[in-house]
Coordinates of C-alpha atoms in Angstrom, one line a residue:
Chain A
X23 CA -10.6 -30.2 16.3
X24 CA -7.8 -32.7 15.6
X25 CA -5.6 -29.7 15.3
X26 CA -6.0 -29.0 19.0
X27 CA -5.2 -32.3 20.5
X28 CA -1.4 -31.7 20.7
X29 CA -2.0 -28.5 22.5
X30 CA -4.0 -30.2 25.2
X31 CA -1.3 -32.8 25.7
X32 CA 1.6 -30.4 25.9
X33 CA 0.0 -27.7 28.0
X34 CA -0.8 -29.6 31.0
X35 CA 0.3 -27.7 34.0
X36 CA 1.8 -24.9 31.9
X37 CA -1.0 -22.4 32.2
X38 CA 0.8 -20.3 34.8
X39 CA 3.9 -20.0 32.6
X40 CA 2.1 -19.0 29.5
X41 CA 1.5 -15.4 30.6
X42 CA 5.2 -14.6 31.0
X43 CA 6.2 -16.5 27.9
X44 CA 3.5 -14.6 26.0
X45 CA 4.9 -11.2 27.0
X46 CA 8.5 -12.3 26.1
X47 CA 7.2 -13.2 22.7
X48 CA 5.4 -9.9 22.4
X49 CA 8.7 -8.0 23.1
X50 CA 10.6 -10.1 20.6
X51 CA 7.9 -9.6 18.1
X52 CA 8.0 -5.9 18.2
X53 CA 11.8 -5.7 18.3
X54 CA 12.0 -7.7 15.1
X55 CA 9.2 -5.7 13.6
X56 CA 11.0 -2.4 14.2
X57 CA 14.3 -3.8 12.9
X58 CA 12.5 -5.0 9.8
X59 CA 10.9 -1.6 9.3
X60 CA 14.3 0.1 9.5
X61 CA 15.8 -2.2 6.9
X62 CA 12.9 -1.5 4.6
X63 CA 12.6 2.2 5.1
X64 CA 16.2 3.4 5.4
X65 CA 17.4 2.8 1.8
X66 CA 14.3 4.7 0.6
X67 CA 14.8 7.5 3.1
X68 CA 18.4 7.7 2.1
X69 CA 17.5 8.2 -1.6
X70 CA 15.2 11.1 -0.5
X71 CA 17.7 12.9 1.6
X72 CA 20.5 12.2 -1.0
X73 CA 18.4 13.8 -3.7
X74 CA 18.5 17.1 -1.7
X75 CA 22.2 16.9 -0.8
X76 CA 25.4 18.1 -2.3
X77 CA 26.6 15.1 -4.4
X78 CA 30.1 15.2 -3.1
X79 CA 28.8 15.0 0.5
X80 CA 26.8 12.0 -0.5
X81 CA 29.7 10.3 -2.2
X82 CA 31.9 11.1 0.8
X83 CA 29.6 9.4 3.2
X84 CA 28.5 12.4 5.1
X85 CA 24.8 12.0 4.5
X86 CA 23.2 9.7 7.1
X87 CA 20.1 11.2 8.7
X88 CA 19.6 14.6 7.2
X89 CA 20.4 16.3 3.8
X90 CA 23.8 17.9 3.8
X91 CA 24.6 21.0 1.7
X92 CA 20.9 21.4 0.7
X93 CA 20.5 21.8 -3.1
X94 CA 17.9 21.3 -5.8
X95 CA 20.5 21.0 -8.6
X96 CA 19.6 17.4 -9.2
X97 CA 16.0 18.3 -9.8
X98 CA 16.9 21.4 -11.9
X99 CA 19.1 19.2 -14.1
X100 CA 16.2 16.9 -14.5
X101 CA 14.0 19.6 -15.9
X102 CA 16.5 20.3 -18.7
X103 CA 16.3 16.8 -20.0
X104 CA 13.7 16.7 -22.7
X105 CA 13.9 12.9 -23.1
X106 CA 12.8 12.3 -19.5
X107 CA 9.7 14.4 -20.1
X108 CA 9.0 12.6 -23.4
X109 CA 9.3 9.3 -21.4
X110 CA 7.0 10.7 -18.7
X111 CA 4.4 11.7 -21.2
X112 CA 4.5 8.3 -23.0
X113 CA 4.3 6.4 -19.7
X114 CA 1.3 8.4 -18.6
X115 CA -0.4 7.7 -21.9
X116 CA 0.4 4.0 -21.9
X117 CA -0.7 3.7 -18.3
X118 CA -4.0 5.4 -18.8
X119 CA -5.0 3.7 -22.1
X120 CA -3.4 0.4 -21.1
X121 CA -5.2 0.3 -17.8
X122 CA -8.6 1.1 -19.4
X123 CA -8.1 -1.6 -22.0
X124 CA -6.9 -4.1 -19.4
X125 CA -9.9 -3.5 -17.1
X126 CA -12.4 -3.8 -19.9
X127 CA -10.9 -7.0 -21.3
X128 CA -10.2 -8.8 -18.0
X129 CA -13.2 -7.7 -15.9
X130 CA -15.7 -8.6 -18.6
X131 CA -14.1 -11.9 -19.3
X132 CA -13.9 -12.7 -15.6
X133 CA -17.6 -11.9 -15.1
X134 CA -18.7 -14.2 -17.9
X135 CA -16.5 -17.0 -16.6
X136 CA -18.0 -16.5 -13.1
X137 CA -21.5 -17.4 -14.3
X138 CA -22.4 -21.0 -13.7
X139 CA -24.9 -21.1 -16.5
X140 CA -22.2 -20.2 -19.1
X141 CA -22.0 -23.2 -21.5
X142 CA -18.4 -24.3 -22.2
X143 CA -17.2 -22.6 -19.0
X144 CA -14.7 -25.2 -18.1
X145 CA -13.2 -25.3 -21.6
X146 CA -13.0 -21.5 -21.7
X147 CA -11.2 -21.3 -18.3
X148 CA -8.7 -23.9 -19.5
X149 CA -8.2 -22.0 -22.7
X150 CA -7.0 -19.0 -20.7
X151 CA -5.1 -20.9 -18.0
X152 CA -3.1 -22.9 -20.5
X153 CA -1.4 -19.7 -21.7
X154 CA -0.1 -19.1 -18.2
X155 CA 2.1 -22.2 -18.4
X156 CA 2.8 -22.6 -22.0
X157 CA 3.7 -20.0 -24.6
X158 CA 5.3 -19.6 -28.0
X159 CA 8.4 -17.9 -26.5
X160 CA 10.2 -14.7 -27.3
X161 CA 11.0 -15.0 -31.0
X162 CA 7.6 -16.4 -32.3
X163 CA 5.8 -13.8 -30.2
X164 CA 8.1 -11.1 -31.6
X165 CA 7.5 -12.3 -35.2
X166 CA 3.7 -12.4 -34.6
X167 CA 3.7 -8.8 -33.3
X168 CA 5.7 -7.7 -36.3
X169 CA 3.4 -9.6 -38.8
X170 CA 0.5 -7.6 -37.4
X171 CA 2.5 -4.4 -38.1
X172 CA 2.5 -3.5 -34.4
X173 CA 6.2 -3.3 -34.1
X174 CA 7.3 0.2 -33.0
X175 CA 3.7 1.5 -32.6
X176 CA 1.8 3.0 -29.7
X177 CA -0.6 0.1 -29.8
X178 CA 2.0 -2.6 -28.9
X179 CA 2.4 -1.1 -25.5
X180 CA -1.3 -1.2 -24.6
X181 CA -3.1 -4.0 -26.5
X182 CA -1.5 -7.3 -27.3
X183 CA -0.6 -8.4 -23.8
X184 CA -3.6 -7.0 -22.0
X185 CA -5.1 -10.4 -21.1
X186 CA -4.0 -11.1 -17.6
X187 CA -5.0 -14.6 -16.7
X188 CA -4.2 -14.2 -13.0
X189 CA -6.3 -11.1 -12.9
X190 CA -9.1 -12.9 -14.6
X191 CA -9.0 -15.7 -12.0
X192 CA -9.0 -13.3 -9.1
X193 CA -11.9 -11.2 -10.5
X194 CA -13.8 -14.4 -11.4
X195 CA -13.6 -15.6 -7.8
X196 CA -14.6 -12.1 -6.6
X197 CA -17.8 -12.2 -8.7
X198 CA -18.6 -15.8 -7.7
X199 CA -18.5 -14.9 -4.0
X200 CA -19.9 -11.5 -4.0
X201 CA -22.6 -11.3 -6.6
X202 CA -25.5 -13.5 -5.5
X203 CA -27.1 -15.7 -8.1
X204 CA -30.6 -14.6 -7.1
X205 CA -29.7 -11.1 -8.3
X206 CA -29.4 -12.3 -11.9
X207 CA -32.6 -14.4 -11.7
X208 CA -34.5 -11.4 -10.4
X209 CA -33.1 -9.1 -13.1
X210 CA -34.0 -11.7 -15.7
X211 CA -37.6 -11.8 -14.6
X212 CA -37.7 -8.0 -15.0
X213 CA -36.5 -8.5 -18.6
X214 CA -32.9 -7.3 -18.1
X215 CA -30.4 -8.8 -20.5
X216 CA -26.8 -9.9 -19.6
X217 CA -25.1 -6.8 -20.9
X218 CA -27.4 -4.4 -19.0
X219 CA -27.2 -6.5 -15.9
X220 CA -23.4 -6.4 -16.1
X221 CA -23.0 -2.7 -16.7
X222 CA -25.9 -1.6 -14.5
X223 CA -25.8 -3.9 -11.6
X224 CA -22.6 -6.0 -11.4
X225 CA -20.1 -3.2 -12.1
X226 CA -21.4 -0.7 -9.5
X227 CA -21.3 -3.6 -6.9
X228 CA -17.7 -4.4 -7.8
X229 CA -15.8 -1.2 -7.1
X230 CA -13.3 -3.1 -4.9
X231 CA -12.1 -5.5 -7.5
X232 CA -12.1 -2.8 -10.2
X233 CA -9.9 -0.7 -8.0
X234 CA -7.5 -3.5 -7.1
X235 CA -7.1 -4.8 -10.7
X236 CA -6.8 -1.2 -11.9
X237 CA -4.0 -0.7 -9.5
X238 CA -2.2 -3.9 -10.5
X239 CA -2.5 -3.2 -14.2
X240 CA -1.5 0.5 -13.9
X241 CA 1.6 -0.4 -11.8
X242 CA 2.4 -3.0 -14.5
X243 CA 2.2 -0.4 -17.2
X244 CA 4.0 2.3 -15.2
X245 CA 6.9 0.0 -14.5
X246 CA 6.9 -1.8 -17.9
X247 CA 10.3 -2.1 -19.4
X248 CA 10.7 -5.5 -21.3
X249 CA 8.1 -4.9 -24.0
X250 CA 9.4 -1.4 -24.7
X251 CA 12.9 -2.8 -24.9
X252 CA 11.8 -5.4 -27.5
X253 CA 9.1 -3.7 -29.5
X254 CA 10.0 0.0 -29.6
X255 CA 12.7 1.5 -31.7
X256 CA 11.5 5.1 -32.1
X257 CA 12.9 7.2 -29.1
X258 CA 9.7 9.4 -29.2
X259 CA 7.7 6.3 -28.1
X260 CA 10.1 5.3 -25.3
X261 CA 8.5 5.0 -21.9
X262 CA 10.1 6.4 -18.8
X263 CA 11.7 3.1 -17.7
X264 CA 13.7 2.8 -20.8
X265 CA 15.2 6.3 -20.4
X266 CA 15.7 5.6 -16.7
X267 CA 17.9 2.7 -17.5
X268 CA 20.3 4.9 -19.5
X269 CA 20.5 7.3 -16.6
X270 CA 20.6 4.9 -13.7
X271 CA 22.3 1.8 -14.9
X272 CA 24.3 2.2 -18.1
X273 CA 25.1 5.8 -17.2
X274 CA 24.7 7.3 -20.6
X275 CA 23.3 10.7 -21.2
X276 CA 21.4 11.5 -24.3
X277 CA 24.4 13.1 -25.8
X278 CA 26.2 9.8 -25.5
X279 CA 29.6 9.4 -24.0
X280 CA 31.8 12.1 -25.4
X281 CA 35.5 12.6 -24.6
X282 CA 37.4 14.7 -22.1
X283 CA 35.7 17.5 -20.3
X284 CA 32.3 17.0 -21.9
X285 CA 32.3 13.4 -20.6
X286 CA 33.4 14.5 -17.2
X287 CA 30.6 17.0 -17.0
X288 CA 28.0 14.6 -18.2
X289 CA 29.1 12.0 -15.6
X290 CA 28.9 14.6 -12.8
X291 CA 25.4 15.7 -13.9
X292 CA 24.3 12.1 -14.3
X293 CA 25.4 11.4 -10.7
X294 CA 23.5 14.4 -9.4
X295 CA 20.4 13.4 -11.3
X296 CA 20.3 9.8 -10.3
X297 CA 18.7 10.3 -6.9
X298 CA 16.1 12.8 -8.1
X299 CA 15.2 10.7 -11.1
X300 CA 14.4 7.8 -8.8
X301 CA 12.0 10.0 -6.7
X302 CA 10.3 11.5 -9.7
X303 CA 9.8 8.1 -11.3
X304 CA 8.6 6.3 -8.2
X305 CA 6.6 8.8 -6.2
X306 CA 3.5 9.0 -8.5
X307 CA 2.8 5.3 -8.5
X308 CA 3.4 5.1 -4.7
X309 CA 0.9 7.9 -4.2
X310 CA -1.9 6.0 -5.8
X311 CA -1.6 2.9 -3.8
X312 CA -2.6 4.1 -0.3
X313 CA -5.9 5.1 -1.7
X314 CA -6.5 1.7 -3.1
X315 CA -5.2 -0.1 0.0
X316 CA -8.6 0.0 1.8
X317 CA -10.0 -2.2 -1.0
X318 CA -7.4 -4.9 -0.5
X319 CA -9.4 -6.6 2.1
X320 CA -12.6 -6.8 0.0
X321 CA -10.9 -7.3 -3.3
X322 CA -7.7 -9.3 -3.4
X323 CA -8.3 -11.2 -0.2
X324 CA -11.6 -12.6 -1.2
X325 CA -10.3 -13.3 -4.6
X326 CA -7.1 -14.9 -3.5
X327 CA -8.1 -17.1 -0.6
X328 CA -11.0 -19.0 -2.0
X329 CA -9.3 -19.7 -5.2
Chain B
X14 CA -29.6 -39.1 -21.9
X15 CA -31.1 -37.3 -24.7
X16 CA -30.3 -37.8 -28.3
X17 CA -27.3 -35.9 -29.8
X18 CA -29.4 -33.6 -31.8
X19 CA -31.6 -32.5 -29.0
X20 CA -28.6 -31.8 -26.7
X21 CA -26.7 -29.8 -29.3
X22 CA -29.9 -27.9 -29.8
X23 CA -30.1 -27.3 -26.1
X24 CA -26.5 -26.1 -26.2
X25 CA -27.3 -23.8 -29.0
X26 CA -30.3 -22.5 -27.0
X27 CA -28.2 -21.9 -24.0
X28 CA -25.6 -20.1 -26.0
X29 CA -28.2 -18.0 -27.7
X30 CA -29.9 -17.1 -24.4
X31 CA -26.5 -15.9 -23.0
X32 CA -25.1 -14.3 -26.1
X33 CA -24.2 -11.3 -24.0
X34 CA -21.8 -13.3 -21.9
X35 CA -20.0 -14.5 -25.0
X36 CA -19.7 -11.0 -26.2
X37 CA -18.1 -10.1 -22.9
X38 CA -15.6 -12.9 -23.4
X39 CA -14.9 -12.0 -27.0
X40 CA -12.0 -9.4 -26.5
X41 CA -10.1 -11.7 -24.2
X42 CA -10.5 -14.7 -26.4
X43 CA -9.5 -12.9 -29.6
X44 CA -6.4 -11.3 -27.9
X45 CA -5.4 -14.7 -26.5
X46 CA -5.8 -16.4 -29.9
X47 CA -3.8 -13.7 -31.7
X48 CA -1.0 -13.1 -29.2
X49 CA -0.7 -16.3 -27.1
X50 CA -2.0 -19.1 -29.4
X51 CA -0.8 -17.9 -32.7
X52 CA 2.9 -17.6 -31.5
X53 CA 2.6 -21.3 -30.5
X54 CA 2.5 -22.2 -34.1
X55 CA 5.8 -20.2 -34.4
X56 CA 7.4 -22.8 -32.2
X57 CA 8.0 -24.7 -35.5
X58 CA 10.9 -22.3 -36.1
X59 CA 12.9 -24.3 -33.5
X60 CA 12.8 -27.3 -35.9
X61 CA 13.5 -25.3 -39.1
X62 CA 16.2 -23.3 -40.7
X63 CA 14.1 -20.2 -40.4
X64 CA 14.6 -17.5 -42.9
X65 CA 12.6 -14.4 -42.7
X66 CA 12.3 -14.2 -46.5
X67 CA 10.7 -17.7 -46.7
X68 CA 8.5 -17.4 -43.6
X69 CA 7.7 -20.2 -41.1
X70 CA 5.9 -22.6 -43.5
X71 CA 8.3 -22.4 -46.4
X72 CA 11.6 -22.6 -44.4
X73 CA 13.3 -26.0 -44.7
X74 CA 13.2 -28.5 -41.9
X75 CA 16.2 -28.8 -39.7
X76 CA 15.1 -31.5 -37.3
X77 CA 16.7 -31.3 -33.9
X78 CA 19.8 -29.6 -35.2
X79 CA 19.4 -26.5 -33.0
X80 CA 18.6 -28.5 -29.9
X81 CA 21.8 -30.5 -30.5
X82 CA 23.7 -27.3 -31.1
X83 CA 22.5 -26.0 -27.7
X84 CA 23.2 -29.3 -25.8
X85 CA 26.7 -29.3 -27.2
X86 CA 27.5 -25.6 -26.6
X87 CA 29.4 -24.5 -23.5
X88 CA 26.5 -22.2 -22.6
X89 CA 24.3 -25.2 -22.0
X90 CA 25.6 -26.3 -18.6
X91 CA 26.5 -22.8 -17.6
X92 CA 23.1 -21.2 -18.3
X93 CA 21.2 -24.1 -16.7
X94 CA 23.4 -24.1 -13.7
X95 CA 23.0 -20.4 -13.2
X96 CA 19.3 -20.5 -13.7
X97 CA 18.9 -23.4 -11.2
X98 CA 21.1 -21.8 -8.6
X99 CA 19.1 -18.6 -8.6
X100 CA 15.7 -20.3 -8.6
X101 CA 16.6 -22.9 -5.9
X102 CA 18.1 -20.1 -3.8
X103 CA 14.8 -18.2 -4.3
X104 CA 12.9 -21.2 -3.3
X105 CA 14.7 -21.4 0.0
X106 CA 13.4 -17.9 0.8
X107 CA 9.8 -19.1 0.2
X108 CA 8.9 -19.3 3.9
X109 CA 9.9 -15.7 4.7
X110 CA 6.6 -14.1 3.7
X111 CA 4.8 -16.8 5.7
X112 CA 6.9 -15.8 8.8
X113 CA 6.1 -12.2 8.2
X114 CA 2.4 -13.0 7.9
X115 CA 2.5 -14.9 11.2
X116 CA 4.1 -11.9 12.8
X117 CA 1.6 -9.4 11.5
X118 CA -1.2 -11.7 12.6
X119 CA 0.2 -11.6 16.2
X120 CA 0.2 -7.8 16.2
X121 CA -2.7 -6.1 17.8
X122 CA -4.8 -4.4 15.1
X123 CA -3.7 -0.8 15.7
X124 CA -1.9 2.1 14.1
X125 CA 1.5 0.4 14.3
X126 CA 0.3 -2.7 12.5
X127 CA -1.3 -0.7 9.7
X128 CA 1.9 1.4 9.3
X129 CA 4.0 -1.8 9.3
X130 CA 1.9 -3.3 6.5
X131 CA 1.8 -0.2 4.4
X132 CA 5.5 0.2 4.6
X133 CA 6.2 -3.4 3.9
X134 CA 4.2 -3.3 0.7
X135 CA 5.9 -0.2 -0.6
X136 CA 9.1 -1.5 -2.2
X137 CA 6.9 -3.7 -4.3
X138 CA 5.9 -0.7 -6.3
X139 CA 9.4 0.2 -7.3
X140 CA 10.0 -0.7 -10.9
X141 CA 12.7 -3.3 -11.8
X142 CA 14.8 -0.6 -13.5
X143 CA 14.7 1.7 -10.5
X144 CA 15.3 -1.2 -8.2
X145 CA 18.5 -2.2 -10.1
X146 CA 19.4 1.5 -10.3
X147 CA 19.0 1.7 -6.5
X148 CA 21.3 -1.2 -6.1
X149 CA 23.9 0.3 -8.4
X150 CA 23.8 3.5 -6.3
X151 CA 23.6 2.0 -2.8
X152 CA 25.9 -1.0 -3.3
X153 CA 28.7 0.9 -4.9
X154 CA 31.9 0.1 -2.9
X155 CA 33.3 3.5 -3.4
X156 CA 30.4 6.0 -3.1
X157 CA 27.4 4.0 -2.1
X158 CA 25.7 3.4 1.2
X159 CA 27.4 0.0 1.6
X160 CA 30.8 1.5 0.8
X161 CA 30.2 4.3 3.4
X162 CA 29.1 1.8 6.0
X163 CA 32.3 -0.3 5.5
X164 CA 34.6 2.7 5.6
X165 CA 32.9 3.8 8.8
X166 CA 34.5 0.7 10.3
X167 CA 37.7 1.2 8.3
X168 CA 37.1 -1.8 6.1
X169 CA 37.1 -2.2 2.3
X170 CA 33.6 -2.9 1.0
X171 CA 33.0 -5.8 -1.4
X172 CA 31.9 -5.0 -4.9
X173 CA 28.5 -6.7 -4.6
X174 CA 27.4 -6.1 -8.1
X175 CA 30.7 -6.8 -9.8
X176 CA 31.2 -10.2 -8.2
X177 CA 30.4 -13.5 -9.8
X178 CA 30.3 -15.4 -6.6
X179 CA 27.9 -13.0 -4.9
X180 CA 25.5 -12.5 -7.8
X181 CA 22.9 -15.0 -6.8
X182 CA 22.9 -13.7 -3.2
X183 CA 22.5 -10.1 -4.3
X184 CA 19.7 -11.1 -6.7
X185 CA 17.7 -13.2 -4.2
X186 CA 18.0 -11.0 -1.1
X187 CA 17.2 -7.8 -3.0
X188 CA 14.1 -9.6 -4.2
X189 CA 13.2 -10.6 -0.7
X190 CA 13.6 -7.0 0.4
X191 CA 11.4 -5.8 -2.4
X192 CA 8.6 -8.3 -2.3
X193 CA 8.4 -9.9 1.1
X194 CA 5.6 -7.6 2.3
X195 CA 3.6 -8.0 -0.8
X196 CA 4.0 -11.8 -0.9
X197 CA 2.8 -12.0 2.7
X198 CA -0.6 -10.4 1.8
X199 CA -2.1 -13.7 0.7
X200 CA -1.0 -15.5 3.9
X201 CA -2.4 -12.6 6.1
X202 CA -5.6 -13.1 4.2
X203 CA -5.6 -16.8 4.8
X204 CA -5.0 -16.2 8.5
X205 CA -7.8 -13.7 8.8
X206 CA -10.2 -16.5 7.7
X207 CA -9.3 -18.6 10.8
X208 CA -12.4 -19.2 12.9
X209 CA -11.9 -17.2 16.2
X210 CA -13.5 -20.0 18.2
X211 CA -10.4 -22.1 17.5
X212 CA -8.3 -19.6 19.4
X213 CA -10.9 -19.4 22.2
X214 CA -10.9 -23.1 22.6
X215 CA -7.1 -23.2 22.6
X216 CA -7.0 -20.5 25.3
X217 CA -9.4 -22.5 27.5
X218 CA -7.1 -25.4 27.0
X219 CA -4.2 -23.3 28.3
X220 CA -2.4 -22.8 25.0
X221 CA 0.2 -20.0 24.9
X222 CA 0.5 -17.7 21.9
X223 CA 3.3 -19.8 20.5
X224 CA 1.2 -22.9 20.8
X225 CA -1.6 -21.1 18.8
X226 CA 0.8 -20.1 16.1
X227 CA 2.3 -23.6 16.0
X228 CA -0.9 -25.7 16.1
X229 CA -3.5 -23.4 14.6
X230 CA -2.0 -20.7 12.3
X231 CA 0.7 -22.8 10.6
X232 CA -1.7 -25.7 9.7
X233 CA -4.2 -23.2 8.4
X234 CA -1.6 -21.7 6.0
X235 CA -0.6 -25.0 4.6
X236 CA -3.1 -25.3 1.7
X237 CA -2.3 -21.8 0.4
X238 CA 1.5 -22.4 0.9
X239 CA 1.4 -25.6 -1.0
X240 CA -0.5 -24.1 -3.9
X241 CA 1.9 -21.3 -4.2
X242 CA 4.9 -23.6 -3.9
X243 CA 3.6 -25.7 -6.8
X244 CA 3.4 -22.7 -8.9
X245 CA 6.9 -21.7 -7.9
X246 CA 8.4 -25.1 -8.7
X247 CA 6.6 -25.1 -12.1
X248 CA 8.6 -21.9 -12.9
X249 CA 11.9 -23.3 -11.6
X250 CA 13.7 -22.6 -14.9
X251 CA 11.7 -19.4 -15.5
X252 CA 13.8 -16.9 -13.6
X253 CA 12.6 -13.5 -14.8
X254 CA 14.5 -11.8 -17.6
X255 CA 14.3 -8.2 -16.5
X256 CA 16.2 -8.0 -13.3
X257 CA 19.0 -10.4 -14.3
X258 CA 19.5 -8.6 -17.6
X259 CA 19.7 -5.2 -15.9
X260 CA 22.1 -6.5 -13.2
X261 CA 24.5 -8.1 -15.8
X262 CA 27.9 -6.6 -16.3
X263 CA 31.2 -7.8 -17.6
X264 CA 32.4 -8.6 -14.1
X265 CA 29.6 -10.9 -13.1
X266 CA 29.0 -12.4 -16.6
X267 CA 30.0 -16.0 -15.7
X268 CA 27.2 -16.4 -13.1
X269 CA 24.6 -14.0 -14.5
X270 CA 23.9 -15.6 -17.8
X271 CA 20.6 -17.5 -17.5
X272 CA 18.4 -19.2 -20.0
X273 CA 16.1 -16.2 -20.6
X274 CA 18.9 -13.7 -21.1
X275 CA 20.7 -16.1 -23.4
X276 CA 17.5 -16.6 -25.4
X277 CA 17.2 -12.8 -25.8
X278 CA 20.8 -12.3 -26.8
X279 CA 21.1 -15.0 -29.4
X280 CA 17.6 -14.3 -30.7
X281 CA 17.1 -10.6 -30.9
X282 CA 20.6 -9.2 -30.6
X283 CA 22.3 -11.7 -33.0
X284 CA 19.2 -12.7 -35.0
X285 CA 19.7 -16.5 -34.6
X286 CA 15.9 -17.0 -34.6
X287 CA 15.8 -20.8 -34.8
X288 CA 18.5 -21.4 -32.3
X289 CA 16.9 -19.0 -29.8
X290 CA 13.5 -20.6 -30.2
X291 CA 15.0 -24.0 -29.6
X292 CA 16.5 -22.9 -26.3
X293 CA 13.3 -21.2 -25.4
X294 CA 11.2 -24.3 -26.2
X295 CA 13.5 -26.5 -24.2
X296 CA 13.0 -24.1 -21.2
X297 CA 9.2 -24.0 -21.6
X298 CA 8.9 -27.8 -21.9
X299 CA 11.0 -28.5 -18.8
X300 CA 8.9 -26.0 -16.8
X301 CA 5.7 -27.5 -18.0
X302 CA 6.8 -31.1 -17.1
X303 CA 8.0 -29.9 -13.7
X304 CA 4.7 -28.3 -13.0
X305 CA 2.8 -31.4 -13.9
X306 CA 5.0 -33.7 -11.8
X307 CA 4.9 -31.4 -8.7
X308 CA 1.2 -31.0 -9.0
X309 CA 0.8 -34.8 -9.2
X310 CA 3.0 -35.4 -6.2
X311 CA 1.1 -32.7 -4.2
X312 CA -2.2 -34.3 -5.2
X313 CA -1.1 -37.6 -3.7
X314 CA 0.5 -36.3 -0.6
X315 CA -1.6 -33.4 0.5
X316 CA -4.7 -33.4 -1.7
X317 CA -3.8 -29.9 -2.8
X318 CA -3.5 -29.4 -6.5
X319 CA -3.9 -26.8 -9.2
X320 CA -6.3 -28.9 -11.2

């Protein structure tokens, strides 16, 4: 209640004014909110309409609210690039396999750590948390991966870095707060072991946290770029993001930068593709998230707040 | 207290009874040992003249040679300055997600609020590669949205990505644009945990909406904010590699070289393993020390701490 004493002091005799100041605040609030929405949405919306527009109209600044010179050429050009589809296939594979591995590793560890009767619980928590703040660094990690013969393999993209300490902490807190201890005691009396209790009772009760962690891990894999840059040489293993960099940022097509006319053509095609490639690469992952959003309240929020 | 033997026997019993839990922990522990703890041994490379043929153990000792080399190089002050500028600048934007959360909390729970939140999370799902690609497209002074906007007013647009002096601003504010909504989730969660009777009591005392924000909401957010702030300060020299690396070009080179991009370039691109590891270790140790100091200070002042 100490929090409220200043209010009492300051608000003497102000009660009448409050109603009008409240409605002023309401108006200001919604004006700012709408401006904020515009700043957030417009660049995204612009990419969408630009992807359907004639590239010279976009470059000339004639595209503002609606597509101009409607065309699907950017998307058609996209279809012809086999390396984008190889990247797409690889990213989907990495995302599916990597998310499954990540969920198994992190959820099971988190559950074990959430149990108060786990001997050595404190030490084990510290064992994981320490890696959040201290690590061997780029070169030693690179050499380790190479020593295990994982350099330039499928496995390097899904296995070595699947332990997410932050994920474990959030999931552990979720289990601590939402799986009552009595449940385990009751199950034990019925002769149920830890593993069966975990798979048969805990997991079905934890859909929210599984969905949320699954989304986080999947987004991480879908957007992953650094590991691929460092550990993959074989172009047939390259994920979408690595190929996107060539198209979007360094502006190189698979044929490389040729000379004269060929280079001109490549540049024009690259410019046309840029907008559509952004859409094709981003829409899938954005489509997943609204379905998971309803779990945020149960999942993340419980996990995060009571940490 | 029982005798040593009896208690270790008790421990063994406890472990045996809960063997299933240890099995659940096994994958995460093994992966952490192999890919987080094993590379820590590789830190020795920083103190040796590492040669791949000899391996870590056999390579001759070099003492602090590589640290001295770094401290005496012209890149020392430059990379540290750039890293600090970007991270301190980011730190200044720390309150923005809190302000957003306070705003959302003031909105009535209706369609608009849901829409607002959904949209504000969305940019978070854009990958770093696409995000930088977006910036390349939209911020182009000749053909981009910014260029068009300036030419609408008959002015010449600044080259935002090709400018040394604007690099940190572009980096930080594009980050705010992308993550502000997502970062606000945790604060919105903290606000949803506020006891409604506090608001009722404040209303009875004649508090306006602003008073409630000022004297109830903000104090309620402090513990969460401090915890997150500690983590941020602990990572002060840990500005992420990906986005900076992707945003780098010849024009902004003087202000875009940071510790992590430097480590990558000297290590993996020019194979100076020992030198790169030394720079990396310096970075990690400073971060670790900062984290401990800030955590200690926070413990004294606000009784909030990570451990």
